[in-house]
CSV table of C-alpha atoms and ligand atoms in Angstrom, one decimal:
chain,number,residue,atom,x,y,z
A,1,MET,CA,47.6,-4.8,-51.9
A,2,GLN,CA,49.6,-1.5,-51.9
A,3,ALA,CA,48.4,1.3,-49.7
A,4,GLN,CA,47.6,4.5,-51.7
A,5,ILE,CA,47.3,6.9,-48.7
A,6,LYS,CA,50.0,6.8,-45.9
A,7,LEU,CA,48.7,7.5,-42.6
A,8,GLY,CA,51.9,7.2,-40.6
A,9,ARG,CA,54.0,4.8,-38.8
A,10,ILE,CA,53.3,2.9,-35.6
A,11,ALA,CA,56.2,0.9,-34.0
A,12,GLY,CA,58.1,1.1,-37.3
A,13,ILE,CA,55.2,-0.3,-39.3
A,14,SER,CA,53.8,1.9,-42.1
A,15,ILE,CA,50.0,2.2,-41.9
A,16,GLY,CA,48.1,2.8,-45.1
A,17,LEU,CA,44.6,3.0,-46.8
A,18,HIS,CA,43.7,1.6,-50.0
A,19,TYR,CA,41.1,3.5,-51.9
A,20,SER,CA,38.5,0.7,-51.7
A,21,TRP,CA,38.4,1.4,-47.9
A,22,PHE,CA,36.4,4.6,-48.5
A,23,ILE,CA,33.5,2.7,-50.4
A,24,ILE,CA,33.3,0.3,-47.4
A,25,ALA,CA,33.5,3.4,-44.7
A,26,LEU,CA,30.7,5.2,-46.7
A,27,LEU,CA,28.7,2.0,-46.8
A,28,ILE,CA,29.0,1.5,-43.2
A,29,ALA,CA,28.1,5.1,-42.2
A,30,LEU,CA,25.1,5.0,-44.5
A,31,SER,CA,23.8,1.6,-43.1
A,32,LEU,CA,24.6,2.6,-39.5
A,33,ALA,CA,22.6,5.8,-39.9
A,34,GLU,CA,19.7,3.8,-41.2
A,35,HIS,CA,20.1,1.3,-38.5
A,36,PHE,CA,20.2,3.9,-35.7
A,37,HIS,CA,17.2,5.8,-37.3
A,38,ILE,CA,15.0,2.4,-37.1
A,39,VAL,CA,16.2,1.8,-33.5
A,40,ASN,CA,15.9,5.3,-32.2
A,41,PRO,CA,13.5,7.2,-34.3
A,42,GLN,CA,13.5,10.1,-32.0
A,43,TRP,CA,17.1,11.0,-32.8
A,44,SER,CA,17.8,14.3,-34.6
A,45,GLY,CA,19.6,14.1,-38.1
A,46,ARG,CA,22.5,15.5,-36.6
A,47,MET,CA,22.9,13.1,-33.9
A,48,LEU,CA,22.1,10.1,-36.2
A,49,TRP,CA,25.0,11.0,-38.5
A,50,SER,CA,27.6,12.0,-35.9
A,51,ALA,CA,27.0,8.7,-34.3
A,52,ALA,CA,27.1,6.9,-37.6
A,53,ILE,CA,30.4,8.4,-38.6
A,54,LEU,CA,32.0,8.2,-35.1
A,55,THR,CA,31.1,4.4,-35.3
A,56,SER,CA,32.7,3.9,-38.6
A,57,VAL,CA,36.0,5.7,-37.5
A,58,LEU,CA,36.0,3.6,-34.3
A,59,PHE,CA,35.4,0.5,-36.4
A,60,PHE,CA,38.4,1.3,-38.4
A,61,LEU,CA,40.5,1.6,-35.2
A,62,ALA,CA,39.4,-1.6,-34.0
A,63,LEU,CA,40.4,-3.2,-37.3
A,64,LEU,CA,43.8,-1.5,-37.1
A,65,LEU,CA,44.3,-2.9,-33.5
A,66,HIS,CA,43.4,-6.5,-34.8
A,67,GLU,CA,46.3,-6.0,-37.6
A,68,LEU,CA,48.6,-4.5,-35.1
A,69,ALA,CA,48.4,-7.4,-32.7
A,70,HIS,CA,49.4,-9.7,-35.7
A,71,SER,CA,52.2,-7.4,-36.8
A,72,LEU,CA,53.6,-6.6,-33.3
A,73,LEU,CA,53.7,-10.3,-32.4
A,74,ALA,CA,55.4,-11.3,-35.6
A,75,LYS,CA,57.9,-8.5,-35.0
A,76,ALA,CA,58.6,-9.7,-31.5
A,77,ARG,CA,59.3,-13.2,-33.2
A,78,GLY,CA,61.9,-11.4,-35.3
A,79,LEU,CA,60.0,-11.2,-38.5
A,80,ARG,CA,60.0,-8.0,-40.6
A,81,VAL,CA,56.7,-6.2,-41.1
A,82,ARG,CA,56.6,-3.8,-43.9
A,83,GLU,CA,53.0,-2.4,-43.9
A,84,ILE,CA,49.5,-2.7,-42.7
A,85,THR,CA,46.9,-1.9,-45.2
A,86,LEU,CA,43.2,-1.4,-44.6
A,87,PHE,CA,41.0,-2.0,-47.6
A,88,ALA,CA,37.2,-2.9,-48.6
A,89,LEU,CA,37.5,-6.4,-46.9
A,90,GLY,CA,39.4,-5.5,-43.9
A,91,GLY,CA,43.0,-5.3,-43.2
A,92,VAL,CA,46.3,-6.9,-44.3
A,93,SER,CA,49.7,-7.1,-42.4
A,94,GLN,CA,52.3,-7.6,-45.0
A,95,ILE,CA,54.7,-9.8,-42.8
A,96,GLU,CA,57.7,-10.4,-45.1
A,97,SER,CA,59.3,-13.7,-44.1
A,98,GLU,CA,57.7,-17.0,-42.8
A,99,ALA,CA,57.2,-17.7,-39.3
A,100,PRO,CA,60.3,-19.8,-37.9
A,101,ASP,CA,58.1,-22.6,-36.5
A,102,ALA,CA,54.6,-23.8,-36.2
A,103,LYS,CA,54.3,-22.4,-32.7
A,104,ALA,CA,55.1,-18.8,-33.8
A,105,GLU,CA,52.7,-19.2,-36.8
A,106,PHE,CA,49.9,-20.2,-34.4
A,107,TRP,CA,50.2,-17.3,-32.0
A,108,ILE,CA,50.8,-14.7,-34.8
A,109,ALA,CA,47.5,-15.9,-36.5
A,110,ILE,CA,45.4,-16.4,-33.3
A,111,VAL,CA,46.4,-13.0,-31.7
A,112,GLY,CA,44.2,-11.1,-34.0
A,113,PRO,CA,40.8,-12.9,-33.4
A,114,ILE,CA,41.7,-12.7,-29.6
A,115,THR,CA,42.3,-9.0,-29.9
A,116,SER,CA,38.9,-8.4,-31.7
A,117,VAL,CA,37.2,-10.6,-29.0
A,118,VAL,CA,38.7,-8.7,-26.2
A,119,ILE,CA,37.6,-5.4,-27.8
A,120,GLY,CA,34.1,-6.6,-28.4
A,121,VAL,CA,33.6,-8.0,-24.8
A,122,VAL,CA,35.1,-4.8,-23.2
A,123,LEU,CA,32.9,-2.4,-25.3
A,124,LEU,CA,29.9,-4.7,-24.4
A,125,ALA,CA,30.8,-4.5,-20.7
A,126,ILE,CA,31.1,-0.8,-20.8
A,127,ALA,CA,27.6,-0.7,-22.5
A,128,ARG,CA,26.2,-2.8,-19.8
A,129,LEU,CA,27.7,-0.4,-17.2
A,130,SER,CA,26.3,2.5,-19.0
A,131,GLY,CA,22.6,1.4,-18.7
A,132,LEU,CA,22.2,-1.4,-21.3
A,133,ARG,CA,19.4,-3.7,-20.1
A,134,THR,CA,19.2,-7.5,-21.4
A,135,GLY,CA,16.7,-8.0,-24.2
A,136,SER,CA,16.2,-4.3,-25.0
A,137,GLU,CA,17.8,-2.2,-27.6
A,138,PRO,CA,20.0,0.7,-26.6
A,139,THR,CA,18.5,4.0,-26.2
A,140,THR,CA,21.3,6.6,-25.9
A,141,PRO,CA,23.8,7.4,-28.8
A,142,LEU,CA,26.9,6.3,-26.7
A,143,VAL,CA,25.4,2.9,-25.8
A,144,SER,CA,24.2,2.3,-29.3
A,145,VAL,CA,27.7,3.0,-30.8
A,146,LEU,CA,29.3,0.7,-28.1
A,147,VAL,CA,26.8,-2.2,-28.6
A,148,TRP,CA,27.1,-2.0,-32.4
A,149,LEU,CA,31.0,-2.0,-32.2
A,150,GLY,CA,31.0,-4.7,-29.5
A,151,ARG,CA,29.1,-7.0,-31.7
A,152,ILE,CA,30.8,-6.2,-34.9
A,153,ASN,CA,34.0,-7.0,-33.3
A,154,ILE,CA,33.0,-10.4,-32.0
A,155,ALA,CA,31.5,-11.1,-35.5
A,156,LEU,CA,34.8,-10.2,-37.0
A,157,ALA,CA,36.8,-12.6,-34.8
A,158,ILE,CA,34.3,-15.4,-35.6
A,159,PHE,CA,34.5,-14.8,-39.3
A,160,ASN,CA,38.2,-14.7,-39.2
A,161,MET,CA,38.5,-18.0,-37.3
A,162,ILE,CA,36.8,-19.8,-40.4
A,163,PRO,CA,39.6,-22.2,-41.5
A,164,GLY,CA,39.8,-20.7,-44.8
A,165,TYR,CA,43.6,-20.1,-45.6
A,166,PRO,CA,44.7,-17.2,-45.8
A,167,LEU,CA,42.1,-16.1,-43.0
A,168,ASP,CA,43.3,-16.3,-39.6
A,169,GLY,CA,41.5,-19.5,-38.9
A,170,GLY,CA,43.3,-21.0,-42.2
A,171,ARG,CA,46.6,-20.0,-40.7
A,172,VAL,CA,45.9,-21.6,-37.5
A,173,LEU,CA,44.9,-24.6,-39.2
A,174,ARG,CA,48.1,-24.5,-41.1
A,175,ALA,CA,50.1,-24.2,-37.9
A,176,VAL,CA,48.4,-27.2,-36.5
A,177,ILE,CA,49.2,-29.4,-39.5
A,178,TRP,CA,52.7,-28.0,-39.8
A,179,TRP,CA,53.0,-29.1,-36.0
A,180,ILE,CA,51.6,-32.4,-36.7
A,181,THR,CA,53.3,-33.2,-40.0
A,182,ARG,CA,56.5,-31.2,-39.3
A,183,ASN,CA,56.4,-29.9,-43.1
A,184,ALA,CA,55.7,-26.2,-43.6
A,185,ASP,CA,55.2,-26.5,-47.3
A,186,ARG,CA,52.6,-29.4,-47.3
A,187,SER,CA,50.8,-27.7,-44.5
A,188,THR,CA,50.4,-24.6,-46.7
A,189,ARG,CA,49.1,-26.8,-49.5
A,190,LEU,CA,46.7,-28.7,-47.4
A,191,ALA,CA,45.4,-25.5,-45.6
A,192,SER,CA,45.1,-23.8,-49.0
A,193,GLN,CA,42.9,-26.7,-50.3
A,194,VAL,CA,40.7,-26.5,-47.3
A,195,GLY,CA,40.7,-22.7,-47.9
A,196,GLU,CA,39.4,-23.1,-51.6
A,197,THR,CA,36.5,-25.7,-50.5
A,198,VAL,CA,35.5,-23.1,-47.7
A,199,ALA,CA,35.7,-20.3,-50.2
A,200,PHE,CA,33.3,-22.4,-52.7
A,201,VAL,CA,30.8,-22.9,-49.8
A,202,ILE,CA,30.7,-19.2,-48.9
A,203,ILE,CA,30.1,-18.4,-52.6
A,204,LEU,CA,27.3,-20.9,-53.0
A,205,LEU,CA,25.8,-19.7,-49.6
A,206,GLY,CA,26.0,-16.1,-50.7
A,207,LEU,CA,24.3,-16.8,-54.1
A,208,PHE,CA,21.6,-19.0,-52.4
A,209,LEU,CA,20.8,-16.1,-50.0
A,210,PHE,CA,20.9,-13.5,-52.9
A,211,PHE,CA,18.3,-15.5,-55.1
A,212,ARG,CA,16.1,-16.9,-52.2
A,213,GLU,CA,15.4,-13.4,-51.0
A,214,HIS,CA,15.4,-11.5,-54.3
A,215,GLY,CA,18.5,-9.3,-54.5
A,216,ASN,CA,19.5,-9.7,-50.8
A,217,PHE,CA,22.6,-7.5,-50.9
A,218,GLY,CA,24.3,-9.2,-48.0
A,219,GLY,CA,24.2,-12.6,-49.9
A,220,LEU,CA,25.9,-10.8,-52.8
A,221,TRP,CA,28.5,-9.3,-50.7
A,222,LEU,CA,29.1,-12.7,-49.1
A,223,ALA,CA,29.6,-14.3,-52.5
A,224,PHE,CA,32.0,-11.5,-53.2
A,225,ILE,CA,34.0,-12.3,-50.2
A,226,GLY,CA,34.1,-16.0,-51.1
A,227,TRP,CA,35.3,-15.3,-54.4
A,228,PHE,CA,38.1,-13.0,-53.0
A,229,LEU,CA,39.0,-15.9,-50.6
A,230,LEU,CA,39.0,-18.5,-53.5
A,231,ASP,CA,41.6,-16.3,-55.2
A,232,ALA,CA,43.7,-15.8,-52.3
A,233,ALA,CA,43.6,-19.6,-51.4
A,234,ARG,CA,44.7,-20.5,-55.0
A,235,ALA,CA,47.5,-17.9,-54.9
A,236,SER,CA,48.7,-19.4,-51.5
A,237,TYR,CA,48.7,-22.9,-53.2
A,238,ALA,CA,50.7,-21.8,-56.0
A,239,GLN,CA,53.1,-19.9,-53.7
A,240,ALA,CA,53.6,-23.0,-51.5
A,241,GLY,CA,54.7,-25.0,-54.7
A,242,LEU,CA,57.0,-22.3,-55.5
A,243,VAL,CA,58.5,-22.1,-52.1
A,244,SER,CA,59.0,-25.8,-52.0
A,245,GLU,CA,60.8,-26.0,-55.3
A,246,LEU,CA,63.0,-23.2,-54.4
A,247,ARG,CA,63.7,-24.2,-50.8
A,248,GLY,CA,67.3,-25.5,-50.3
A,249,ARG,CA,68.6,-23.9,-53.7
A,250,ARG,CA,71.1,-21.3,-54.0
A,251,VAL,CA,71.1,-18.4,-56.4
A,252,ALA,CA,73.8,-20.0,-58.5
A,253,ASP,CA,71.5,-23.1,-59.3
A,254,ILE,CA,69.0,-20.8,-61.0
A,255,MET,CA,70.7,-17.7,-62.3
A,256,ASP,CA,71.4,-17.0,-65.9
A,257,ARG,CA,75.3,-16.9,-66.5
A,258,SER,CA,75.1,-15.4,-70.0
A,259,CYS,CA,73.7,-12.1,-68.7
A,260,PRO,CA,73.9,-9.4,-71.3
A,261,THR,CA,76.4,-6.5,-70.7
A,262,VAL,CA,76.4,-3.1,-72.1
A,263,GLU,CA,79.3,-0.7,-72.4
A,264,ALA,CA,78.7,2.5,-70.4
A,265,HIS,CA,79.7,5.0,-73.2
A,266,LEU,CA,77.1,3.6,-75.6
A,267,SER,CA,74.1,5.8,-76.4
A,268,LEU,CA,70.6,5.3,-75.2
A,269,GLN,CA,69.6,5.0,-78.9
A,270,ASP,CA,72.2,2.4,-79.7
A,271,PHE,CA,71.3,0.6,-76.6
A,272,VAL,CA,67.7,0.5,-77.5
A,273,ASP,CA,68.2,-0.6,-81.0
A,274,ALA,CA,71.1,-3.1,-80.5
A,275,TYR,CA,70.0,-4.5,-77.1
A,276,LEU,CA,66.6,-3.8,-75.8
A,277,LEU,CA,64.7,-4.3,-79.0
A,278,HIS,CA,66.5,-7.4,-80.1
A,279,LYS,CA,67.1,-9.3,-76.8
A,280,GLY,CA,64.0,-8.3,-75.0
A,281,LEU,CA,65.3,-8.6,-71.5
A,282,ARG,CA,64.3,-6.7,-68.5
A,283,GLY,CA,67.8,-5.8,-66.9
A,284,TYR,CA,71.3,-5.1,-68.4
A,285,VAL,CA,74.6,-4.9,-66.5
A,286,VAL,CA,76.5,-1.8,-67.3
A,287,VAL,CA,80.4,-2.3,-67.6
A,288,GLN,CA,83.3,0.0,-68.0
A,289,ASN,CA,86.8,-1.4,-68.6
A,290,GLY,CA,85.6,-4.7,-67.6
A,291,GLN,CA,84.2,-3.6,-64.3
A,292,ILE,CA,80.6,-3.5,-63.4
A,293,VAL,CA,79.4,0.2,-62.8
A,294,GLY,CA,75.6,-0.1,-62.7
A,295,LEU,CA,72.3,-1.6,-64.0
A,296,LEU,CA,70.0,-0.4,-66.8
A,297,THR,CA,66.3,-1.4,-67.1
A,298,PRO,CA,63.6,-0.3,-69.4
A,299,HIS,CA,62.5,1.9,-66.5
A,300,GLU,CA,65.4,4.1,-66.8
A,301,VAL,CA,65.3,4.6,-70.5
A,302,LYS,CA,61.7,5.6,-70.4
A,303,GLN,CA,62.5,8.5,-68.0
A,304,VAL,CA,64.4,10.1,-70.9
A,305,SER,CA,62.5,11.5,-74.0
A,306,ARG,CA,63.0,9.8,-77.1
A,307,ASP,CA,64.6,12.8,-79.1
A,308,LEU,CA,67.4,12.9,-76.4
A,309,TRP,CA,68.4,9.3,-76.8
A,310,PRO,CA,71.1,9.8,-79.5
A,311,GLN,CA,73.1,12.1,-77.2
A,312,THR,CA,72.5,10.5,-73.8
A,313,SER,CA,74.9,7.9,-72.7
A,314,VAL,CA,74.0,4.6,-70.8
A,315,GLN,CA,76.1,5.8,-68.0
A,316,ALA,CA,74.1,9.0,-67.6
A,317,VAL,CA,70.8,7.2,-66.7
A,318,MET,CA,72.0,3.9,-65.3
A,319,ARG,CA,71.5,3.0,-61.6
A,320,PRO,CA,75.0,3.2,-60.3
A,321,LEU,CA,76.2,0.0,-58.5
A,322,GLY,CA,76.1,1.7,-55.1
A,323,GLN,CA,72.3,1.9,-55.5
A,324,VAL,CA,71.8,-1.6,-56.9
A,325,ARG,CA,71.1,-4.4,-54.7
A,326,THR,CA,73.2,-7.5,-55.4
A,327,VAL,CA,73.4,-11.1,-54.2
A,328,SER,CA,76.2,-13.7,-54.1
A,329,PRO,CA,76.1,-17.1,-55.8
A,330,GLU,CA,75.7,-18.7,-52.3
A,331,THR,CA,72.5,-16.5,-51.4
A,332,PRO,CA,69.5,-19.0,-50.8
A,333,ALA,CA,67.2,-18.6,-53.7
A,334,LEU,CA,64.1,-18.0,-51.4
A,335,GLN,CA,66.1,-15.1,-49.8
A,336,ALA,CA,66.8,-13.6,-53.1
A,337,LEU,CA,63.2,-13.9,-54.1
A,338,GLN,CA,62.1,-12.1,-50.9
A,339,MET,CA,64.5,-9.3,-51.5
A,340,MET,CA,62.9,-8.8,-55.0
A,341,GLY,CA,59.4,-8.7,-53.5
A,342,ARG,CA,60.4,-6.3,-50.8
A,343,ASP,CA,62.0,-3.9,-53.3
A,344,ASP,CA,59.6,-4.5,-56.1
A,345,ILE,CA,62.4,-5.2,-58.6
A,346,ASN,CA,62.6,-7.9,-61.2
A,347,GLN,CA,66.2,-8.8,-61.2
A,348,LEU,CA,69.4,-9.0,-59.0
A,349,PRO,CA,73.0,-9.1,-60.4
A,350,VAL,CA,74.8,-11.9,-58.9
A,351,VAL,CA,78.3,-10.7,-57.8
A,352,SER,CA,81.2,-12.6,-56.2
A,353,ASN,CA,84.4,-10.7,-55.3
A,354,GLY,CA,83.5,-7.8,-57.6
A,355,HIS,CA,82.9,-10.1,-60.7
A,356,LEU,CA,79.6,-10.4,-62.3
A,357,GLU,CA,78.5,-14.1,-62.2
A,358,GLY,CA,75.1,-13.8,-63.5
A,359,ILE,CA,71.7,-12.4,-63.3
A,360,PHE,CA,68.9,-13.8,-60.9
A,361,SER,CA,65.5,-12.7,-62.3
A,362,ARG,CA,61.8,-13.5,-62.0
A,363,SER,CA,61.8,-14.9,-65.6
A,364,HIS,CA,64.6,-17.3,-64.9
A,365,ILE,CA,62.8,-18.5,-61.7
A,366,VAL,CA,59.7,-19.2,-63.9
A,367,ARG,CA,61.9,-20.9,-66.5
A,368,PHE,CA,63.6,-22.9,-64.0
A,369,LEU,CA,60.4,-24.1,-62.5
A,370,GLN,CA,59.0,-25.1,-65.8
A,371,ALA,CA,62.0,-27.1,-66.8
A,372,HIS,CA,61.8,-28.7,-63.2
A,373,ALA,CA,58.3,-29.7,-63.7
A,374,GLN,CA,58.9,-31.3,-67.0
A,375,LEU,CA,61.8,-33.4,-65.5
A,376,ASN,CA,59.4,-34.6,-63.0
A,377,GLY,CA,56.9,-35.5,-65.6
A,378,ARG,CA,54.3,-32.9,-64.3
B,401,ZN,ZN1,43.5,-11.2,-38.7
């Protein structure tokens, strides 16, 4: 989930919005205006809309606090947090590395729902102090806003504690399994399987509500959330398999040693004809007098218009070595994979004492895993 709109940074964490968030903010404002109108028919249109818009903005802030709680605790435990993105179904904290132990995972997961519960309870307490009576609906705009936000935050905490990995509850479950079995990879697989089952139940429940009440929108929404969770649980399961295969391996075990090199003085036209179209690889190491000077990928070639290819040299468009991330053959494979994910790149040149040893790329990881799976008879 990449944020399309950057809002700024809090404690070094970039905060962003995904476009889908606007759809949900609009839906919340619309349904709130309707809700306030039913509960308080005497309100003016202007009051109704101001309250609805203010509530959706505050709801967004509460979601952000929930995610910040996860992210700040993760940072305190030494993990890197890249970004918090708010989207249609809530927020995601992009925590880059794995928690060091089960206890850290447990607290990083559970602090989000705890934050939402605290926000909910505090808001309801303020509503109570501002004149809300038990059993009656709020009458003033302020109390209405407080009550709605209070309830939604508690509902959010309860929903997030459903044990469907990668929901917070699923992460808590994973931490508990991890603590009992002492096996991080197995705990991810087990928690993802529970997550898949929970997602199926949510989809079925949503569809049941939708068909029983002839077009119940909430039911359809629930089914949609279930489908999203199913997808996320399956991806987590696949990721866990990948992590356990790569754990304990070094870059040297997986890298391609026969990586193609290109001479720096070659023209782009010759490079495309002789290398890119024939070998079809994603990255080429550029050499000059036997020394590595840079990296060339189809991305750089696309920046130059086709009619300039014959007179443009590879050297002119390549990414110089100083700007290229490299790894050593001894780098743990998982760490290299994380580096590629962080910078959104497909390959890393493997360099040892200034010499090119090979290329570590996504396609080689896939090939390595396939060969490994065949050897294991799977
Ligand atoms: Zn959370």
